[in-house]
Amino acid sequence: MDTNFDKKIFIKNFRENCNKIQIKKISKGETVTSYIEKRNQICIIINGEVDLIRYDVNGNKTIIGRFNENDVFGEVFYPANTNNELFAVAKKNSEILYFTYDTLFAKCECTCSFHKELINNLSELFLDEIIRLNLRVELLTKRNTRDKLLSYFDILSKSSMRKTFTLPYNYTDLADFLSVDRSAMMRELKLLIDEGFVEKNGSKITLLY
């Protein structure tokens, strides 16, 4: 593992040096990929923004995560039994790099040194997504809407190293991300404000504890 790993530079080199990738431009609202068939596909956002969305059998929507420039996502991070429920959708016009996990370990016909470098740095490339999944599991273990809100606010505060931060979601999407009812979430948020736990100014939240 390279302690000096620079993800942004690495992805730039990946784009320029590997011939086993595809790059596509995706318009806002279009599906980037769906996890319907097992392709071991991995996607990297060159620019843009993508939501990973799950629909249950009743059509209820949950936002699994939101991805931005240089973020990595794909089927390899999720069990096969969820494949028919997950869709990656562009929140804005985006440019996406596609490759498959299997090709990483296939012999490169060009015997390029970068292919070896890619394999050596695979864990670093995936690290952010592994952390993201662990944080999501932590959120979903919270038993009620209040605990989910406070836990998520703590995560955002720690990642920004500030008491005041901007939510990455609008409030409808935030409810979908936390897997809670929007009306109940807004009532709970108002209680947190009234009780002096937080302040809210549009999408900006300030922790008072």
Tab-separated table of C-alpha atoms in Angstrom:
chain	number	residue	atom	x	y	z
A	1	MET	CA	0.000	0.000	0.000
A	2	ASP	CA	1.409	3.391	-1.013
A	3	THR	CA	1.249	5.931	1.820
A	4	ASN	CA	1.698	8.699	-0.776
A	5	PHE	CA	-1.228	7.513	-2.899
A	6	ASP	CA	-2.956	10.403	-4.681
A	7	LYS	CA	-6.344	9.200	-5.865
A	8	LYS	CA	-6.968	12.068	-8.283
A	9	ILE	CA	-3.614	11.664	-10.047
A	10	PHE	CA	-3.985	7.883	-10.075
A	11	ILE	CA	-7.397	8.054	-11.768
A	12	LYS	CA	-5.998	10.494	-14.339
A	13	ASN	CA	-3.190	8.027	-15.112
A	14	PHE	CA	-5.695	5.167	-15.188
A	15	ARG	CA	-7.746	7.018	-17.777
A	16	GLU	CA	-4.717	7.779	-19.940
A	17	ASN	CA	-2.843	4.463	-19.706
A	18	CYS	CA	-5.299	1.568	-19.502
A	19	ASN	CA	-6.973	0.237	-22.655
A	20	LYS	CA	-9.462	-1.911	-20.737
A	21	ILE	CA	-11.784	0.945	-19.815
A	22	GLN	CA	-14.794	2.679	-21.337
A	23	ILE	CA	-15.637	6.336	-20.845
A	24	LYS	CA	-19.189	7.580	-21.393
A	25	LYS	CA	-20.985	10.888	-21.028
A	26	ILE	CA	-24.285	10.510	-19.171
A	27	SER	CA	-27.009	13.157	-19.152
A	28	LYS	CA	-28.810	14.249	-15.989
A	29	GLY	CA	-31.546	11.763	-15.069
A	30	GLU	CA	-30.120	8.923	-17.152
A	31	THR	CA	-29.155	5.563	-15.686
A	32	VAL	CA	-25.396	5.195	-15.333
A	33	THR	CA	-25.641	1.480	-14.614
A	34	SER	CA	-28.042	-1.013	-13.058
A	35	TYR	CA	-27.043	-3.947	-10.904
A	36	ILE	CA	-29.329	-6.398	-12.685
A	37	GLU	CA	-26.727	-8.789	-14.049
A	38	LYS	CA	-23.496	-9.783	-12.354
A	39	ARG	CA	-20.756	-8.094	-14.389
A	40	ASN	CA	-18.405	-7.159	-11.528
A	41	GLN	CA	-18.499	-3.674	-12.981
A	42	ILE	CA	-16.773	-0.746	-11.307
A	43	CYS	CA	-17.429	2.911	-12.123
A	44	ILE	CA	-15.366	6.017	-11.418
A	45	ILE	CA	-16.832	9.507	-11.770
A	46	ILE	CA	-14.529	11.694	-13.846
A	47	ASN	CA	-16.912	14.602	-13.336
A	48	GLY	CA	-20.534	14.972	-12.304
A	49	GLU	CA	-22.736	13.515	-9.571
A	50	VAL	CA	-24.504	10.155	-9.271
A	51	ASP	CA	-27.040	8.693	-6.832
A	52	LEU	CA	-27.175	4.975	-6.083
A	53	ILE	CA	-30.867	4.185	-5.603
A	54	ARG	CA	-32.711	1.153	-4.327
A	55	TYR	CA	-36.413	0.407	-4.845
A	56	ASP	CA	-38.147	-2.187	-2.681
A	57	VAL	CA	-40.997	-4.434	-3.836
A	58	ASN	CA	-43.513	-1.699	-2.952
A	59	GLY	CA	-41.715	0.908	-5.019
A	60	ASN	CA	-40.307	2.790	-2.032
A	61	LYS	CA	-37.091	4.621	-2.839
A	62	THR	CA	-33.915	4.634	-0.754
A	63	ILE	CA	-30.793	6.566	-1.686
A	64	ILE	CA	-27.884	4.288	-0.830
A	65	GLY	CA	-25.289	6.952	-1.515
A	66	ARG	CA	-24.283	9.986	-3.528
A	67	PHE	CA	-21.042	9.992	-5.504
A	68	ASN	CA	-18.999	12.886	-6.862
A	69	GLU	CA	-15.796	13.455	-8.831
A	70	ASN	CA	-13.224	10.649	-8.359
A	71	ASP	CA	-15.628	8.528	-6.289
A	72	VAL	CA	-15.734	4.787	-6.995
A	73	PHE	CA	-18.858	2.601	-6.960
A	74	GLY	CA	-20.055	-0.643	-8.510
A	75	GLU	CA	-21.512	-4.114	-8.202
A	76	VAL	CA	-18.467	-5.582	-6.460
A	77	PHE	CA	-19.385	-3.694	-3.276
A	78	TYR	CA	-22.877	-5.224	-2.979
A	79	PRO	CA	-24.190	-8.779	-2.586
A	80	ALA	CA	-25.759	-10.474	-5.590
A	81	ASN	CA	-29.238	-10.669	-4.038
A	82	THR	CA	-29.595	-6.867	-4.235
A	83	ASN	CA	-28.694	-6.603	-7.909
A	84	ASN	CA	-32.270	-6.343	-9.162
A	85	GLU	CA	-32.970	-3.362	-6.877
A	86	LEU	CA	-30.004	-1.016	-7.381
A	87	PHE	CA	-29.695	1.708	-10.013
A	88	ALA	CA	-27.059	4.413	-10.409
A	89	VAL	CA	-28.655	7.594	-11.788
A	90	ALA	CA	-26.913	10.818	-12.840
A	91	LYS	CA	-27.975	13.797	-10.700
A	92	LYS	CA	-26.274	16.098	-13.207
A	93	ASN	CA	-24.493	15.679	-16.524
A	94	SER	CA	-21.610	13.314	-15.800
A	95	GLU	CA	-18.628	11.588	-17.363
A	96	ILE	CA	-18.083	8.030	-16.143
A	97	LEU	CA	-15.173	5.614	-16.460
A	98	TYR	CA	-16.231	1.939	-16.573
A	99	PHE	CA	-14.150	-1.189	-16.081
A	100	THR	CA	-14.653	-4.690	-14.680
A	101	TYR	CA	-13.007	-6.142	-11.618
A	102	ASP	CA	-12.167	-9.343	-13.516
A	103	THR	CA	-10.064	-7.563	-16.148
A	104	LEU	CA	-7.758	-6.232	-13.453
A	105	PHE	CA	-6.364	-9.702	-12.877
A	106	ALA	CA	-6.359	-10.837	-16.498
A	107	LYS	CA	-2.977	-10.755	-18.202
A	108	CYS	CA	-2.532	-7.402	-19.925
A	109	GLU	CA	-1.750	-7.961	-23.596
A	110	CYS	CA	0.302	-4.771	-23.548
A	111	THR	CA	2.241	-5.926	-20.446
A	112	CYS	CA	1.998	-2.334	-19.247
A	113	SER	CA	3.591	-1.319	-15.957
A	114	PHE	CA	0.481	0.671	-15.078
A	115	HIS	CA	-1.627	-2.503	-14.940
A	116	LYS	CA	0.620	-3.804	-12.158
A	117	GLU	CA	0.462	-0.432	-10.415
A	118	LEU	CA	-3.340	-0.547	-10.594
A	119	ILE	CA	-3.496	-3.933	-8.868
A	120	ASN	CA	-1.026	-2.818	-6.185
A	121	ASN	CA	-3.144	0.247	-5.381
A	122	LEU	CA	-6.553	-1.423	-5.604
A	123	SER	CA	-7.205	-1.250	-1.868
A	124	GLU	CA	-6.418	2.477	-1.845
A	125	LEU	CA	-8.743	3.051	-4.799
A	126	PHE	CA	-11.602	1.296	-2.989
A	127	LEU	CA	-10.902	2.700	0.480
A	128	ASP	CA	-13.343	5.641	0.350
A	129	GLU	CA	-16.208	3.398	-0.731
A	130	ILE	CA	-15.467	0.884	2.034
A	131	ILE	CA	-15.520	3.716	4.590
A	132	ARG	CA	-18.766	5.034	3.064
A	133	LEU	CA	-20.421	1.616	3.363
A	134	ASN	CA	-19.336	1.263	6.991
A	135	LEU	CA	-20.785	4.679	7.839
A	136	ARG	CA	-24.059	3.777	6.144
A	137	VAL	CA	-24.314	0.558	8.153
A	138	GLU	CA	-23.731	2.614	11.293
A	139	LEU	CA	-26.572	4.977	10.329
A	140	LEU	CA	-29.015	2.176	9.583
A	141	THR	CA	-28.403	0.545	12.962
A	142	LYS	CA	-29.899	3.606	14.675
A	143	ARG	CA	-33.341	2.783	15.987
A	144	ASN	CA	-35.219	6.014	15.337
A	145	THR	CA	-35.273	9.124	13.160
A	146	ARG	CA	-33.713	11.381	15.802
A	147	ASP	CA	-30.736	9.089	16.289
A	148	LYS	CA	-30.248	8.797	12.530
A	149	LEU	CA	-30.267	12.572	12.108
A	150	LEU	CA	-27.852	13.207	14.972
A	151	SER	CA	-25.539	10.427	13.860
A	152	TYR	CA	-25.473	11.742	10.299
A	153	PHE	CA	-24.886	15.302	11.479
A	154	ASP	CA	-21.969	14.054	13.582
A	155	ILE	CA	-20.481	12.314	10.541
A	156	LEU	CA	-20.739	15.475	8.427
A	157	SER	CA	-19.324	17.625	11.219
A	158	LYS	CA	-16.320	15.344	11.716
A	159	SER	CA	-15.607	15.033	7.987
A	160	SER	CA	-15.697	18.821	7.548
A	161	MET	CA	-14.046	19.439	10.956
A	162	ARG	CA	-16.630	22.152	11.593
A	163	LYS	CA	-19.771	22.595	13.641
A	164	THR	CA	-21.484	24.244	10.667
A	165	PHE	CA	-21.779	22.291	7.422
A	166	THR	CA	-23.937	22.059	4.312
A	167	LEU	CA	-26.110	19.003	3.767
A	168	PRO	CA	-25.192	17.172	0.541
A	169	TYR	CA	-28.881	16.307	0.029
A	170	ASN	CA	-32.088	18.284	-0.165
A	171	TYR	CA	-34.524	17.260	2.573
A	172	THR	CA	-36.522	14.887	0.376
A	173	ASP	CA	-33.352	13.075	-0.664
A	174	LEU	CA	-32.062	13.134	2.914
A	175	ALA	CA	-35.181	11.265	4.060
A	176	ASP	CA	-34.632	8.716	1.285
A	177	PHE	CA	-30.985	8.357	2.316
A	178	LEU	CA	-31.846	7.821	5.990
A	179	SER	CA	-34.753	5.498	5.096
A	180	VAL	CA	-37.275	7.553	7.056
A	181	ASP	CA	-40.539	9.340	6.322
A	182	ARG	CA	-39.862	12.922	5.229
A	183	SER	CA	-42.672	14.479	7.297
A	184	ALA	CA	-41.581	12.613	10.423
A	185	MET	CA	-37.973	13.630	9.776
A	186	MET	CA	-38.875	17.321	9.445
A	187	ARG	CA	-40.887	17.163	12.705
A	188	GLU	CA	-37.919	15.587	14.465
A	189	LEU	CA	-35.564	18.177	13.008
A	190	LYS	CA	-37.835	20.947	14.311
A	191	LEU	CA	-37.740	19.356	17.767
A	192	LEU	CA	-33.936	19.251	17.643
A	193	ILE	CA	-33.965	22.963	16.804
A	194	ASP	CA	-36.501	23.814	19.525
A	195	GLU	CA	-34.543	21.812	22.105
A	196	GLY	CA	-31.323	23.627	21.257
A	197	PHE	CA	-29.415	20.759	19.676
A	198	VAL	CA	-29.021	22.317	16.217
A	199	GLU	CA	-29.670	25.421	14.146
A	200	LYS	CA	-30.881	25.273	10.548
A	201	ASN	CA	-30.487	27.834	7.789
A	202	GLY	CA	-31.682	26.302	4.542
A	203	SER	CA	-29.358	23.391	3.848
A	204	LYS	CA	-26.841	24.575	6.453
A	205	ILE	CA	-26.831	22.872	9.840
A	206	THR	CA	-24.988	24.069	12.945
A	207	LEU	CA	-24.446	21.727	15.881
A	208	LEU	CA	-24.926	23.387	19.261
A	209	TYR	CA	-23.632	20.540	21.394
